[in-house]
């Protein structure tokens, strides 16, 4: 149980295009999902917190118009990187928090496998 | 506000020897504490979590951690390292189920 998937696992795009990354909780309901960014050999940096049915809360310094987050259901959140540039190249990881308690923990975050974005 | 310190950026052990990865935290409230492992180009896998029920927490793959409030520590240990344990390990603190605060990570190398 407590599986989180991300799609795609790897994406290469041209500068100026937009890229959508999906995050799904496969076997539990997640009222809250989180989006992180990780640079090589560094820790995770929280970008935004996504709550089902409401607007995402962005961390300081993260452009909400560039990183669009939609959390339309209890099992799906999407991150769209708009007008991507080479500096947006990074490893993006989502996590989901179990609201139902099926996993035994309601405050634990379960992480997806990550999406490697390369912008040429 | 909470914070996490992982004292070693890199730990190297020989296969079959014990592993100790250190973590200290600060928190204004009774925190939740987690250890996650990340293999190269992969997401994070939960190793174990501290709940208030027991100070010695057993996790997956033979790992365990002990919560010591007086020392504000939550060190991760394993009696015998395996080659497959080589990865990045993150200590995480959370207050009252709110946002996670990650430590900088410790890279574990296991030598044959």
mmCIF file with all atom_site columns, C-alpha atoms in Angstrom:
data_model
loop_
_atom_site.group_PDB
_atom_site.id
_atom_site.type_symbol
_atom_site.label_atom_id
_atom_site.label_alt_id
_atom_site.label_comp_id
_atom_site.label_asym_id
_atom_site.label_entity_id
_atom_site.label_seq_id
_atom_site.pdbx_PDB_ins_code
_atom_site.Cartn_x
_atom_site.Cartn_y
_atom_site.Cartn_z
_atom_site.occupancy
_atom_site.B_iso_or_equiv
_atom_site.pdbx_formal_charge
_atom_site.auth_seq_id
_atom_site.auth_comp_id
_atom_site.auth_asym_id
_atom_site.auth_atom_id
_atom_site.pdbx_PDB_model_num
ATOM 1   C CA . UNK A 1 1   ? 0.000   0.000  0.000   1.00 0.00 ? 1   UNK A CA 1
ATOM 2   C CA . UNK A 1 2   ? 0.836   3.720  -0.078  1.00 0.00 ? 2   UNK A CA 1
ATOM 3   C CA . UNK A 1 3   ? 2.070   3.858  -3.636  1.00 0.00 ? 3   UNK A CA 1
ATOM 4   C CA . UNK A 1 4   ? 2.527   7.151  -5.439  1.00 0.00 ? 4   UNK A CA 1
ATOM 5   C CA . UNK A 1 5   ? 3.214   7.265  -9.151  1.00 0.00 ? 5   UNK A CA 1
ATOM 6   C CA . UNK A 1 6   ? 4.543   10.028 -11.356 1.00 0.00 ? 6   UNK A CA 1
ATOM 7   C CA . UNK A 1 7   ? 4.323   10.401 -15.086 1.00 0.00 ? 7   UNK A CA 1
ATOM 8   C CA . UNK A 1 8   ? 6.433   10.874 -17.066 1.00 0.00 ? 8   UNK A CA 1
ATOM 9   C CA . UNK A 1 9   ? 9.590   9.608  -15.399 1.00 0.00 ? 9   UNK A CA 1
ATOM 10  C CA . UNK A 1 10  ? 11.757  11.547 -17.807 1.00 0.00 ? 10  UNK A CA 1
ATOM 11  C CA . UNK A 1 11  ? 11.013  14.359 -20.239 1.00 0.00 ? 11  UNK A CA 1
ATOM 12  C CA . UNK A 1 12  ? 13.141  16.409 -22.603 1.00 0.00 ? 12  UNK A CA 1
ATOM 13  C CA . UNK A 1 13  ? 11.642  19.524 -24.122 1.00 0.00 ? 13  UNK A CA 1
ATOM 14  C CA . UNK A 1 14  ? 12.619  22.619 -26.026 1.00 0.00 ? 14  UNK A CA 1
ATOM 15  C CA . UNK A 1 15  ? 12.914  25.987 -24.357 1.00 0.00 ? 15  UNK A CA 1
ATOM 16  C CA . UNK A 1 16  ? 9.619   27.868 -24.368 1.00 0.00 ? 16  UNK A CA 1
ATOM 17  C CA . UNK A 1 17  ? 7.357   24.842 -24.296 1.00 0.00 ? 17  UNK A CA 1
ATOM 18  C CA . UNK A 1 18  ? 5.188   23.703 -21.392 1.00 0.00 ? 18  UNK A CA 1
ATOM 19  C CA . UNK A 1 19  ? 5.457   20.377 -19.619 1.00 0.00 ? 19  UNK A CA 1
ATOM 20  C CA . UNK A 1 20  ? 2.856   18.668 -17.449 1.00 0.00 ? 20  UNK A CA 1
ATOM 21  C CA . UNK A 1 21  ? 3.793   16.194 -14.729 1.00 0.00 ? 21  UNK A CA 1
ATOM 22  C CA . UNK A 1 22  ? 1.177   13.979 -13.098 1.00 0.00 ? 22  UNK A CA 1
ATOM 23  C CA . UNK A 1 23  ? 1.244   12.674 -9.550  1.00 0.00 ? 23  UNK A CA 1
ATOM 24  C CA . UNK A 1 24  ? -1.180  9.952  -8.494  1.00 0.00 ? 24  UNK A CA 1
ATOM 25  C CA . UNK A 1 25  ? -1.822  8.199  -5.217  1.00 0.00 ? 25  UNK A CA 1
ATOM 26  C CA . UNK A 1 26  ? -2.715  4.689  -6.333  1.00 0.00 ? 26  UNK A CA 1
ATOM 27  C CA . UNK A 1 27  ? -4.204  3.065  -3.261  1.00 0.00 ? 27  UNK A CA 1
ATOM 28  C CA . UNK A 1 28  ? -5.107  5.808  -0.850  1.00 0.00 ? 28  UNK A CA 1
ATOM 29  C CA . UNK A 1 29  ? -6.799  9.184  -0.799  1.00 0.00 ? 29  UNK A CA 1
ATOM 30  C CA . UNK A 1 30  ? -4.586  12.222 -0.532  1.00 0.00 ? 30  UNK A CA 1
ATOM 31  C CA . UNK A 1 31  ? -6.204  15.487 0.452   1.00 0.00 ? 31  UNK A CA 1
ATOM 32  C CA . UNK A 1 32  ? -2.780  17.067 0.370   1.00 0.00 ? 32  UNK A CA 1
ATOM 33  C CA . UNK A 1 33  ? 0.018   16.604 -2.122  1.00 0.00 ? 33  UNK A CA 1
ATOM 34  C CA . UNK A 1 34  ? 3.396   18.277 -2.175  1.00 0.00 ? 34  UNK A CA 1
ATOM 35  C CA . UNK A 1 35  ? 5.737   19.211 -5.005  1.00 0.00 ? 35  UNK A CA 1
ATOM 36  C CA . UNK A 1 36  ? 9.485   19.285 -4.463  1.00 0.00 ? 36  UNK A CA 1
ATOM 37  C CA . UNK A 1 37  ? 12.454  20.138 -6.581  1.00 0.00 ? 37  UNK A CA 1
ATOM 38  C CA . UNK A 1 38  ? 15.825  18.517 -6.143  1.00 0.00 ? 38  UNK A CA 1
ATOM 39  C CA . UNK A 1 39  ? 19.109  19.679 -7.627  1.00 0.00 ? 39  UNK A CA 1
ATOM 40  C CA . UNK A 1 40  ? 21.996  17.228 -8.054  1.00 0.00 ? 40  UNK A CA 1
ATOM 41  C CA . UNK A 1 41  ? 23.513  16.095 -4.783  1.00 0.00 ? 41  UNK A CA 1
ATOM 42  C CA . UNK A 1 42  ? 21.191  18.345 -2.789  1.00 0.00 ? 42  UNK A CA 1
ATOM 43  C CA . UNK A 1 43  ? 18.231  17.868 -0.523  1.00 0.00 ? 43  UNK A CA 1
ATOM 44  C CA . UNK A 1 44  ? 14.615  18.366 -1.514  1.00 0.00 ? 44  UNK A CA 1
ATOM 45  C CA . UNK A 1 45  ? 13.200  21.870 -1.715  1.00 0.00 ? 45  UNK A CA 1
ATOM 46  C CA . UNK A 1 46  ? 9.474   22.261 -1.169  1.00 0.00 ? 46  UNK A CA 1
ATOM 47  C CA . UNK A 1 47  ? 7.893   24.212 -4.002  1.00 0.00 ? 47  UNK A CA 1
ATOM 48  C CA . UNK A 1 48  ? 4.218   24.105 -3.124  1.00 0.00 ? 48  UNK A CA 1
ATOM 49  C CA . UNK A 1 49  ? 1.510   22.381 -1.162  1.00 0.00 ? 49  UNK A CA 1
ATOM 50  C CA . UNK A 1 50  ? -1.509  21.256 -3.120  1.00 0.00 ? 50  UNK A CA 1
ATOM 51  C CA . UNK A 1 51  ? -4.872  20.759 -1.445  1.00 0.00 ? 51  UNK A CA 1
ATOM 52  C CA . UNK A 1 52  ? -7.701  18.996 -3.223  1.00 0.00 ? 52  UNK A CA 1
ATOM 53  C CA . UNK A 1 53  ? -10.283 21.454 -4.506  1.00 0.00 ? 53  UNK A CA 1
ATOM 54  C CA . UNK A 1 54  ? -8.431  24.612 -3.541  1.00 0.00 ? 54  UNK A CA 1
ATOM 55  C CA . UNK A 1 55  ? -5.538  26.749 -4.702  1.00 0.00 ? 55  UNK A CA 1
ATOM 56  C CA . UNK A 1 56  ? -2.032  25.593 -4.047  1.00 0.00 ? 56  UNK A CA 1
ATOM 57  C CA . UNK A 1 57  ? 0.162   27.309 -1.490  1.00 0.00 ? 57  UNK A CA 1
ATOM 58  C CA . UNK A 1 58  ? 3.545   28.247 -2.919  1.00 0.00 ? 58  UNK A CA 1
ATOM 59  C CA . UNK A 1 59  ? 6.773   28.622 -1.004  1.00 0.00 ? 59  UNK A CA 1
ATOM 60  C CA . UNK A 1 60  ? 8.579   31.922 -1.049  1.00 0.00 ? 60  UNK A CA 1
ATOM 61  C CA . UNK A 1 61  ? 10.481  32.471 -4.258  1.00 0.00 ? 61  UNK A CA 1
ATOM 62  C CA . UNK A 1 62  ? 8.472   29.983 -6.325  1.00 0.00 ? 62  UNK A CA 1
ATOM 63  C CA . UNK A 1 63  ? 6.625   31.604 -9.227  1.00 0.00 ? 63  UNK A CA 1
ATOM 64  C CA . UNK A 1 64  ? 3.028   30.428 -9.170  1.00 0.00 ? 64  UNK A CA 1
ATOM 65  C CA . UNK A 1 65  ? 2.431   31.571 -12.761 1.00 0.00 ? 65  UNK A CA 1
ATOM 66  C CA . UNK A 1 66  ? 5.339   29.477 -13.939 1.00 0.00 ? 66  UNK A CA 1
ATOM 67  C CA . UNK A 1 67  ? 4.632   26.359 -11.924 1.00 0.00 ? 67  UNK A CA 1
ATOM 68  C CA . UNK A 1 68  ? 0.907   25.734 -12.231 1.00 0.00 ? 68  UNK A CA 1
ATOM 69  C CA . UNK A 1 69  ? -0.530  23.201 -9.829  1.00 0.00 ? 69  UNK A CA 1
ATOM 70  C CA . UNK A 1 70  ? -3.925  21.572 -10.076 1.00 0.00 ? 70  UNK A CA 1
ATOM 71  C CA . UNK A 1 71  ? -5.301  19.110 -7.534  1.00 0.00 ? 71  UNK A CA 1
ATOM 72  C CA . UNK A 1 72  ? -8.585  18.112 -9.090  1.00 0.00 ? 72  UNK A CA 1
ATOM 73  C CA . UNK A 1 73  ? -9.240  14.897 -7.186  1.00 0.00 ? 73  UNK A CA 1
ATOM 74  C CA . UNK A 1 74  ? -8.160  13.026 -4.080  1.00 0.00 ? 74  UNK A CA 1
ATOM 75  C CA . UNK A 1 75  ? -5.772  10.923 -6.127  1.00 0.00 ? 75  UNK A CA 1
ATOM 76  C CA . UNK A 1 76  ? -4.342  13.288 -8.738  1.00 0.00 ? 76  UNK A CA 1
ATOM 77  C CA . UNK A 1 77  ? -2.275  16.444 -8.725  1.00 0.00 ? 77  UNK A CA 1
ATOM 78  C CA . UNK A 1 78  ? -0.525  17.965 -11.727 1.00 0.00 ? 78  UNK A CA 1
ATOM 79  C CA . UNK A 1 79  ? 2.408   20.329 -12.032 1.00 0.00 ? 79  UNK A CA 1
ATOM 80  C CA . UNK A 1 80  ? 2.744   22.272 -15.273 1.00 0.00 ? 80  UNK A CA 1
ATOM 81  C CA . UNK A 1 81  ? 6.013   24.021 -15.970 1.00 0.00 ? 81  UNK A CA 1
ATOM 82  C CA . UNK A 1 82  ? 5.066   26.816 -18.333 1.00 0.00 ? 82  UNK A CA 1
ATOM 83  C CA . UNK A 1 83  ? 7.440   28.335 -20.870 1.00 0.00 ? 83  UNK A CA 1
ATOM 84  C CA . UNK A 1 84  ? 10.245  26.133 -19.629 1.00 0.00 ? 84  UNK A CA 1
ATOM 85  C CA . UNK A 1 85  ? 13.835  27.339 -19.738 1.00 0.00 ? 85  UNK A CA 1
ATOM 86  C CA . UNK A 1 86  ? 17.109  25.468 -19.213 1.00 0.00 ? 86  UNK A CA 1
ATOM 87  C CA . UNK A 1 87  ? 17.310  26.674 -15.613 1.00 0.00 ? 87  UNK A CA 1
ATOM 88  C CA . UNK A 1 88  ? 14.078  24.772 -14.930 1.00 0.00 ? 88  UNK A CA 1
ATOM 89  C CA . UNK A 1 89  ? 15.895  21.514 -15.626 1.00 0.00 ? 89  UNK A CA 1
ATOM 90  C CA . UNK A 1 90  ? 15.742  19.515 -12.435 1.00 0.00 ? 90  UNK A CA 1
ATOM 91  C CA . UNK A 1 91  ? 14.365  16.449 -10.685 1.00 0.00 ? 91  UNK A CA 1
ATOM 92  C CA . UNK A 1 92  ? 10.771  17.041 -9.605  1.00 0.00 ? 92  UNK A CA 1
ATOM 93  C CA . UNK A 1 93  ? 9.297   14.836 -6.901  1.00 0.00 ? 93  UNK A CA 1
ATOM 94  C CA . UNK A 1 94  ? 5.754   14.755 -5.592  1.00 0.00 ? 94  UNK A CA 1
ATOM 95  C CA . UNK A 1 95  ? 4.452   13.307 -2.378  1.00 0.00 ? 95  UNK A CA 1
ATOM 96  C CA . UNK A 1 96  ? 1.005   12.568 -1.014  1.00 0.00 ? 96  UNK A CA 1
ATOM 97  C CA . UNK A 1 97  ? -0.303  12.519 2.505   1.00 0.00 ? 97  UNK A CA 1
ATOM 98  C CA . UNK A 1 98  ? -2.704  9.804  3.510   1.00 0.00 ? 98  UNK A CA 1
ATOM 99  C CA . UNK A 1 99  ? -5.962  11.333 4.726   1.00 0.00 ? 99  UNK A CA 1
ATOM 100 C CA . UNK A 1 100 ? -7.853  8.068  5.056   1.00 0.00 ? 100 UNK A CA 1
ATOM 101 C CA . UNK A 1 101 ? -5.588  6.338  7.521   1.00 0.00 ? 101 UNK A CA 1
ATOM 102 C CA . UNK A 1 102 ? -5.417  3.115  5.458   1.00 0.00 ? 102 UNK A CA 1
ATOM 103 C CA . UNK A 1 103 ? -1.654  3.199  5.510   1.00 0.00 ? 103 UNK A CA 1
ATOM 104 C CA . UNK A 1 104 ? -1.622  3.496  9.273   1.00 0.00 ? 104 UNK A CA 1
ATOM 105 C CA . UNK A 1 105 ? -0.203  6.979  9.286   1.00 0.00 ? 105 UNK A CA 1
ATOM 106 C CA . UNK A 1 106 ? -2.139  10.138 8.509   1.00 0.00 ? 106 UNK A CA 1
ATOM 107 C CA . UNK A 1 107 ? 0.791   12.522 8.662   1.00 0.00 ? 107 UNK A CA 1
ATOM 108 C CA . UNK A 1 108 ? 3.348   10.571 6.664   1.00 0.00 ? 108 UNK A CA 1
ATOM 109 C CA . UNK A 1 109 ? 4.243   11.675 3.171   1.00 0.00 ? 109 UNK A CA 1
ATOM 110 C CA . UNK A 1 110 ? 4.656   9.001  0.515   1.00 0.00 ? 110 UNK A CA 1
ATOM 111 C CA . UNK A 1 111 ? 6.853   9.959  -2.389  1.00 0.00 ? 111 UNK A CA 1
ATOM 112 C CA . UNK A 1 112 ? 6.631   9.357  -6.088  1.00 0.00 ? 112 UNK A CA 1
ATOM 113 C CA . UNK A 1 113 ? 9.618   8.113  -8.104  1.00 0.00 ? 113 UNK A CA 1
ATOM 114 C CA . UNK A 1 114 ? 10.362  11.557 -9.504  1.00 0.00 ? 114 UNK A CA 1
ATOM 115 C CA . UNK A 1 115 ? 10.439  13.170 -12.949 1.00 0.00 ? 115 UNK A CA 1
ATOM 116 C CA . UNK A 1 116 ? 13.678  14.216 -14.581 1.00 0.00 ? 116 UNK A CA 1
ATOM 117 C CA . UNK A 1 117 ? 13.054  17.360 -16.650 1.00 0.00 ? 117 UNK A CA 1
ATOM 118 C CA . UNK A 1 118 ? 15.656  18.491 -19.154 1.00 0.00 ? 118 UNK A CA 1
ATOM 119 C CA . UNK A 1 119 ? 15.028  21.719 -21.044 1.00 0.00 ? 119 UNK A CA 1
ATOM 120 C CA . UNK A 1 120 ? 17.190  22.228 -24.117 1.00 0.00 ? 120 UNK A CA 1
ATOM 121 C CA . UNK B 2 1   ? 10.345  26.541 13.629  1.00 0.00 ? 1   UNK B CA 1
ATOM 122 C CA . UNK B 2 2   ? 11.801  23.119 13.228  1.00 0.00 ? 2   UNK B CA 1
ATOM 123 C CA . UNK B 2 3   ? 15.168  22.236 11.711  1.00 0.00 ? 3   UNK B CA 1
ATOM 124 C CA . UNK B 2 4   ? 17.257  19.157 11.029  1.00 0.00 ? 4   UNK B CA 1
ATOM 125 C CA . UNK B 2 5   ? 21.004  18.611 11.055  1.00 0.00 ? 5   UNK B CA 1
ATOM 126 C CA . UNK B 2 6   ? 22.678  15.582 9.552   1.00 0.00 ? 6   UNK B CA 1
ATOM 127 C CA . UNK B 2 7   ? 26.192  15.704 10.859  1.00 0.00 ? 7   UNK B CA 1
ATOM 128 C CA . UNK B 2 8   ? 27.864  13.685 8.132   1.00 0.00 ? 8   UNK B CA 1
ATOM 129 C CA . UNK B 2 9   ? 27.461  14.450 4.451   1.00 0.00 ? 9   UNK B CA 1
ATOM 130 C CA . UNK B 2 10  ? 29.147  11.168 3.549   1.00 0.00 ? 10  UNK B CA 1
ATOM 131 C CA . UNK B 2 11  ? 29.616  7.915  5.461   1.00 0.00 ? 11  UNK B CA 1
ATOM 132 C CA . UNK B 2 12  ? 31.604  5.018  4.133   1.00 0.00 ? 12  UNK B CA 1
ATOM 133 C CA . UNK B 2 13  ? 31.484  1.523  5.678   1.00 0.00 ? 13  UNK B CA 1
ATOM 134 C CA . UNK B 2 14  ? 32.586  -1.948 4.699   1.00 0.00 ? 14  UNK B CA 1
ATOM 135 C CA . UNK B 2 15  ? 30.007  -4.576 3.859   1.00 0.00 ? 15  UNK B CA 1
ATOM 136 C CA . UNK B 2 16  ? 28.992  -6.476 6.965   1.00 0.00 ? 16  UNK B CA 1
ATOM 137 C CA . UNK B 2 17  ? 29.964  -3.711 9.411   1.00 0.00 ? 17  UNK B CA 1
ATOM 138 C CA . UNK B 2 18  ? 27.557  -1.516 11.386  1.00 0.00 ? 18  UNK B CA 1
ATOM 139 C CA . UNK B 2 19  ? 26.014  1.645  9.996   1.00 0.00 ? 19  UNK B CA 1
ATOM 140 C CA . UNK B 2 20  ? 25.409  4.829  11.994  1.00 0.00 ? 20  UNK B CA 1
ATOM 141 C CA . UNK B 2 21  ? 23.849  7.879  10.339  1.00 0.00 ? 21  UNK B CA 1
ATOM 142 C CA . UNK B 2 22  ? 23.414  10.804 12.698  1.00 0.00 ? 22  UNK B CA 1
ATOM 143 C CA . UNK B 2 23  ? 20.494  13.211 12.877  1.00 0.00 ? 23  UNK B CA 1
ATOM 144 C CA . UNK B 2 24  ? 19.736  16.010 15.318  1.00 0.00 ? 24  UNK B CA 1
ATOM 145 C CA . UNK B 2 25  ? 16.637  18.118 15.248  1.00 0.00 ? 25  UNK B CA 1
ATOM 146 C CA . UNK B 2 26  ? 15.091  21.172 16.852  1.00 0.00 ? 26  UNK B CA 1
ATOM 147 C CA . UNK B 2 27  ? 11.377  21.598 17.347  1.00 0.00 ? 27  UNK B CA 1
ATOM 148 C CA . UNK B 2 28  ? 9.084   23.719 19.444  1.00 0.00 ? 28  UNK B CA 1
ATOM 149 C CA . UNK B 2 29  ? 6.587   20.891 19.755  1.00 0.00 ? 29  UNK B CA 1
ATOM 150 C CA . UNK B 2 30  ? 6.676   17.135 20.029  1.00 0.00 ? 30  UNK B CA 1
ATOM 151 C CA . UNK B 2 31  ? 7.821   16.307 16.533  1.00 0.00 ? 31  UNK B CA 1
ATOM 152 C CA . UNK B 2 32  ? 7.262   13.468 14.154  1.00 0.00 ? 32  UNK B CA 1
ATOM 153 C CA . UNK B 2 33  ? 10.558  12.174 12.814  1.00 0.00 ? 33  UNK B CA 1
ATOM 154 C CA . UNK B 2 34  ? 11.219  10.153 9.687   1.00 0.00 ? 34  UNK B CA 1
ATOM 155 C CA . UNK B 2 35  ? 14.071  8.530  7.817   1.00 0.00 ? 35  UNK B CA 1
ATOM 156 C CA . UNK B 2 36  ? 13.803  8.198  4.055   1.00 0.00 ? 36  UNK B CA 1
ATOM 157 C CA . UNK B 2 37  ? 16.202  6.544  1.629   1.00 0.00 ? 37  UNK B CA 1
ATOM 158 C CA . UNK B 2 38  ? 16.775  7.632  -1.962  1.00 0.00 ? 38  UNK B CA 1
ATOM 159 C CA . UNK B 2 39  ? 18.574  5.504  -4.511  1.00 0.00 ? 39  UNK B CA 1
ATOM 160 C CA . UNK B 2 40  ? 20.071  7.298  -7.540  1.00 0.00 ? 40  UNK B CA 1
ATOM 161 C CA . UNK B 2 41  ? 17.458  8.902  -9.778  1.00 0.00 ? 41  UNK B CA 1
ATOM 162 C CA . UNK B 2 42  ? 14.662  7.463  -7.678  1.00 0.00 ? 42  UNK B CA 1
ATOM 163 C CA . UNK B 2 43  ? 12.035  8.840  -5.345  1.00 0.00 ? 43  UNK B CA 1
ATOM 164 C CA . UNK B 2 44  ? 12.155  8.574  -1.584  1.00 0.00 ? 44  UNK B CA 1
ATOM 165 C CA . UNK B 2 45  ? 11.233  5.427  0.290   1.00 0.00 ? 45  UNK B CA 1
ATOM 166 C CA . UNK B 2 46  ? 10.085  5.561  3.905   1.00 0.00 ? 46  UNK B CA 1
ATOM 167 C CA . UNK B 2 47  ? 12.426  3.571  6.152   1.00 0.00 ? 47  UNK B CA 1
ATOM 168 C CA . UNK B 2 48  ? 10.800  4.294  9.488   1.00 0.00 ? 48  UNK B CA 1
ATOM 169 C CA . UNK B 2 49  ? 8.858   6.818  11.481  1.00 0.00 ? 49  UNK B CA 1
ATOM 170 C CA . UNK B 2 50  ? 8.930   7.858  15.121  1.00 0.00 ? 50  UNK B CA 1
ATOM 171 C CA . UNK B 2 51  ? 5.634   7.878  16.964  1.00 0.00 ? 51  UNK B CA 1
ATOM 172 C CA . UNK B 2 52  ? 5.305   8.673  20.624  1.00 0.00 ? 52  UNK B CA 1
ATOM 173 C CA . UNK B 2 53  ? 4.555   5.028  21.398  1.00 0.00 ? 53  UNK B CA 1
ATOM 174 C CA . UNK B 2 54  ? 8.133   3.765  21.430  1.00 0.00 ? 54  UNK B CA 1
ATOM 175 C CA . UNK B 2 55  ? 11.506  5.469  21.386  1.00 0.00 ? 55  UNK B CA 1
ATOM 176 C CA . UNK B 2 56  ? 13.213  2.627  19.531  1.00 0.00 ? 56  UNK B CA 1
ATOM 177 C CA . UNK B 2 57  ? 11.706  2.346  16.085  1.00 0.00 ? 57  UNK B CA 1
ATOM 178 C CA . UNK B 2 58  ? 12.282  -0.577 13.764  1.00 0.00 ? 58  UNK B CA 1
ATOM 179 C CA . UNK B 2 59  ? 12.025  -0.044 10.047  1.00 0.00 ? 59  UNK B CA 1
ATOM 180 C CA . UNK B 2 60  ? 12.452  -1.926 6.839   1.00 0.00 ? 60  UNK B CA 1
ATOM 181 C CA . UNK B 2 61  ? 15.620  -3.656 5.624   1.00 0.00 ? 61  UNK B CA 1
ATOM 182 C CA . UNK B 2 62  ? 17.003  -4.077 9.137   1.00 0.00 ? 62  UNK B CA 1
ATOM 183 C CA . UNK B 2 63  ? 17.250  -0.378 9.960   1.00 0.00 ? 63  UNK B CA 1
ATOM 184 C CA . UNK B 2 64  ? 16.235  1.106  13.266  1.00 0.00 ? 64  UNK B CA 1
ATOM 185 C CA . UNK B 2 65  ? 16.412  4.479  14.960  1.00 0.00 ? 65  UNK B CA 1
ATOM 186 C CA . UNK B 2 66  ? 16.238  5.649  18.547  1.00 0.00 ? 66  UNK B CA 1
ATOM 187 C CA . UNK B 2 67  ? 14.506  8.844  19.581  1.00 0.00 ? 67  UNK B CA 1
ATOM 188 C CA . UNK B 2 68  ? 16.395  10.583 22.393  1.00 0.00 ? 68  UNK B CA 1
ATOM 189 C CA . UNK B 2 69  ? 14.576  13.684 23.514  1.00 0.00 ? 69  UNK B CA 1
ATOM 190 C CA . UNK B 2 70  ? 17.303  14.780 25.922  1.00 0.00 ? 70  UNK B CA 1
ATOM 191 C CA . UNK B 2 71  ? 19.823  14.768 23.082  1.00 0.00 ? 71  UNK B CA 1
ATOM 192 C CA . UNK B 2 72  ? 17.340  15.892 20.402  1.00 0.00 ? 72  UNK B CA 1
ATOM 193 C CA . UNK B 2 73  ? 18.654  13.066 18.271  1.00 0.00 ? 73  UNK B CA 1
ATOM 194 C CA . UNK B 2 74  ? 17.195  10.410 16.000  1.00 0.00 ? 74  UNK B CA 1
ATOM 195 C CA . UNK B 2 75  ? 20.174  8.440  14.738  1.00 0.00 ? 75  UNK B CA 1
ATOM 196 C CA . UNK B 2 76  ? 19.711  5.661  12.183  1.00 0.00 ? 76  UNK B CA 1
ATOM 197 C CA . UNK B 2 77  ? 21.528  2.356  12.654  1.00 0.00 ? 77  UNK B CA 1
ATOM 198 C CA . UNK B 2 78  ? 21.880  -1.039 11.049  1.00 0.00 ? 78  UNK B CA 1
ATOM 199 C CA . UNK B 2 79  ? 23.954  -3.901 12.498  1.00 0.00 ? 79  UNK B CA 1
ATOM 200 C CA . UNK B 2 80  ? 25.392  -5.105 9.208   1.00 0.00 ? 80  UNK B CA 1
ATOM 201 C CA . UNK B 2 81  ? 25.641  -3.104 6.003   1.00 0.00 ? 81  UNK B CA 1
ATOM 202 C CA . UNK B 2 82  ? 24.752  -4.605 2.649   1.00 0.00 ? 82  UNK B CA 1
ATOM 203 C CA . UNK B 2 83  ? 25.873  -3.387 -0.744  1.00 0.00 ? 83  UNK B CA 1
ATOM 204 C CA . UNK B 2 84  ? 22.283  -2.540 -1.602  1.00 0.00 ? 84  UNK B CA 1
ATOM 205 C CA . UNK B 2 85  ? 22.191  -0.053 1.289   1.00 0.00 ? 85  UNK B CA 1
ATOM 206 C CA . UNK B 2 86  ? 24.366  2.386  -0.650  1.00 0.00 ? 86  UNK B CA 1
ATOM 207 C CA . UNK B 2 87  ? 22.130  5.408  -1.185  1.00 0.00 ? 87  UNK B CA 1
ATOM 208 C CA . UNK B 2 88  ? 21.254  8.875  0.087   1.00 0.00 ? 88  UNK B CA 1
ATOM 209 C CA . UNK B 2 89  ? 19.500  9.043  3.455   1.00 0.00 ? 89  UNK B CA 1
ATOM 210 C CA . UNK B 2 90  ? 17.341  11.931 4.618   1.00 0.00 ? 90  UNK B CA 1
ATOM 211 C CA . UNK B 2 91  ? 16.216  12.688 8.156   1.00 0.00 ? 91  UNK B CA 1
ATOM 212 C CA . UNK B 2 92  ? 12.949  14.638 8.258   1.00 0.00 ? 92  UNK B CA 1
ATOM 213 C CA . UNK B 2 93  ? 11.099  16.453 11.040  1.00 0.00 ? 93  UNK B CA 1
ATOM 214 C CA . UNK B 2 94  ? 7.459   17.457 11.005  1.00 0.00 ? 94  UNK B CA 1
ATOM 215 C CA . UNK B 2 95  ? 5.523   19.415 13.608  1.00 0.00 ? 95  UNK B CA 1
ATOM 216 C CA . UNK B 2 96  ? 1.907   18.485 14.203  1.00 0.00 ? 96  UNK B CA 1
ATOM 217 C CA . UNK B 2 97  ? 1.612   16.828 10.819  1.00 0.00 ? 97  UNK B CA 1
ATOM 218 C CA . UNK B 2 98  ? 2.498   19.979 8.949   1.00 0.00 ? 98  UNK B CA 1
ATOM 219 C CA . UNK B 2 99  ? 5.194   20.516 6.339   1.00 0.00 ? 99  UNK B CA 1
ATOM 220 C CA . UNK B 2 100 ? 8.243   18.357 6.277   1.00 0.00 ? 100 UNK B CA 1
ATOM 221 C CA . UNK B 2 101 ? 11.663  19.849 6.922   1.00 0.00 ? 101 UNK B CA 1
ATOM 222 C CA . UNK B 2 102 ? 14.430  17.825 5.314   1.00 0.00 ? 102 UNK B CA 1
ATOM 223 C CA . UNK B 2 103 ? 17.966  17.425 6.491   1.00 0.00 ? 103 UNK B CA 1
ATOM 224 C CA . UNK B 2 104 ? 20.719  17.931 3.910   1.00 0.00 ? 104 UNK B CA 1
ATOM 225 C CA . UNK B 2 105 ? 21.156  14.205 3.461   1.00 0.00 ? 105 UNK B CA 1
ATOM 226 C CA . UNK B 2 106 ? 23.915  11.683 4.130   1.00 0.00 ? 106 UNK B CA 1
ATOM 227 C CA . UNK B 2 107 ? 25.381  9.635  1.330   1.00 0.00 ? 107 UNK B CA 1
ATOM 228 C CA . UNK B 2 108 ? 26.164  6.092  2.438   1.00 0.00 ? 108 UNK B CA 1
ATOM 229 C CA . UNK B 2 109 ? 28.829  4.172  0.551   1.00 0.00 ? 109 UNK B CA 1
ATOM 230 C CA . UNK B 2 110 ? 29.296  0.463  1.195   1.00 0.00 ? 110 UNK B CA 1
ATOM 231 C CA . UNK B 2 111 ? 32.670  -0.990 0.285   1.00 0.00 ? 111 UNK B CA 1
ATOM 232 C CA . UNK B 2 112 ? 33.087  -4.654 -0.642  1.00 0.00 ? 112 UNK B CA 1
#
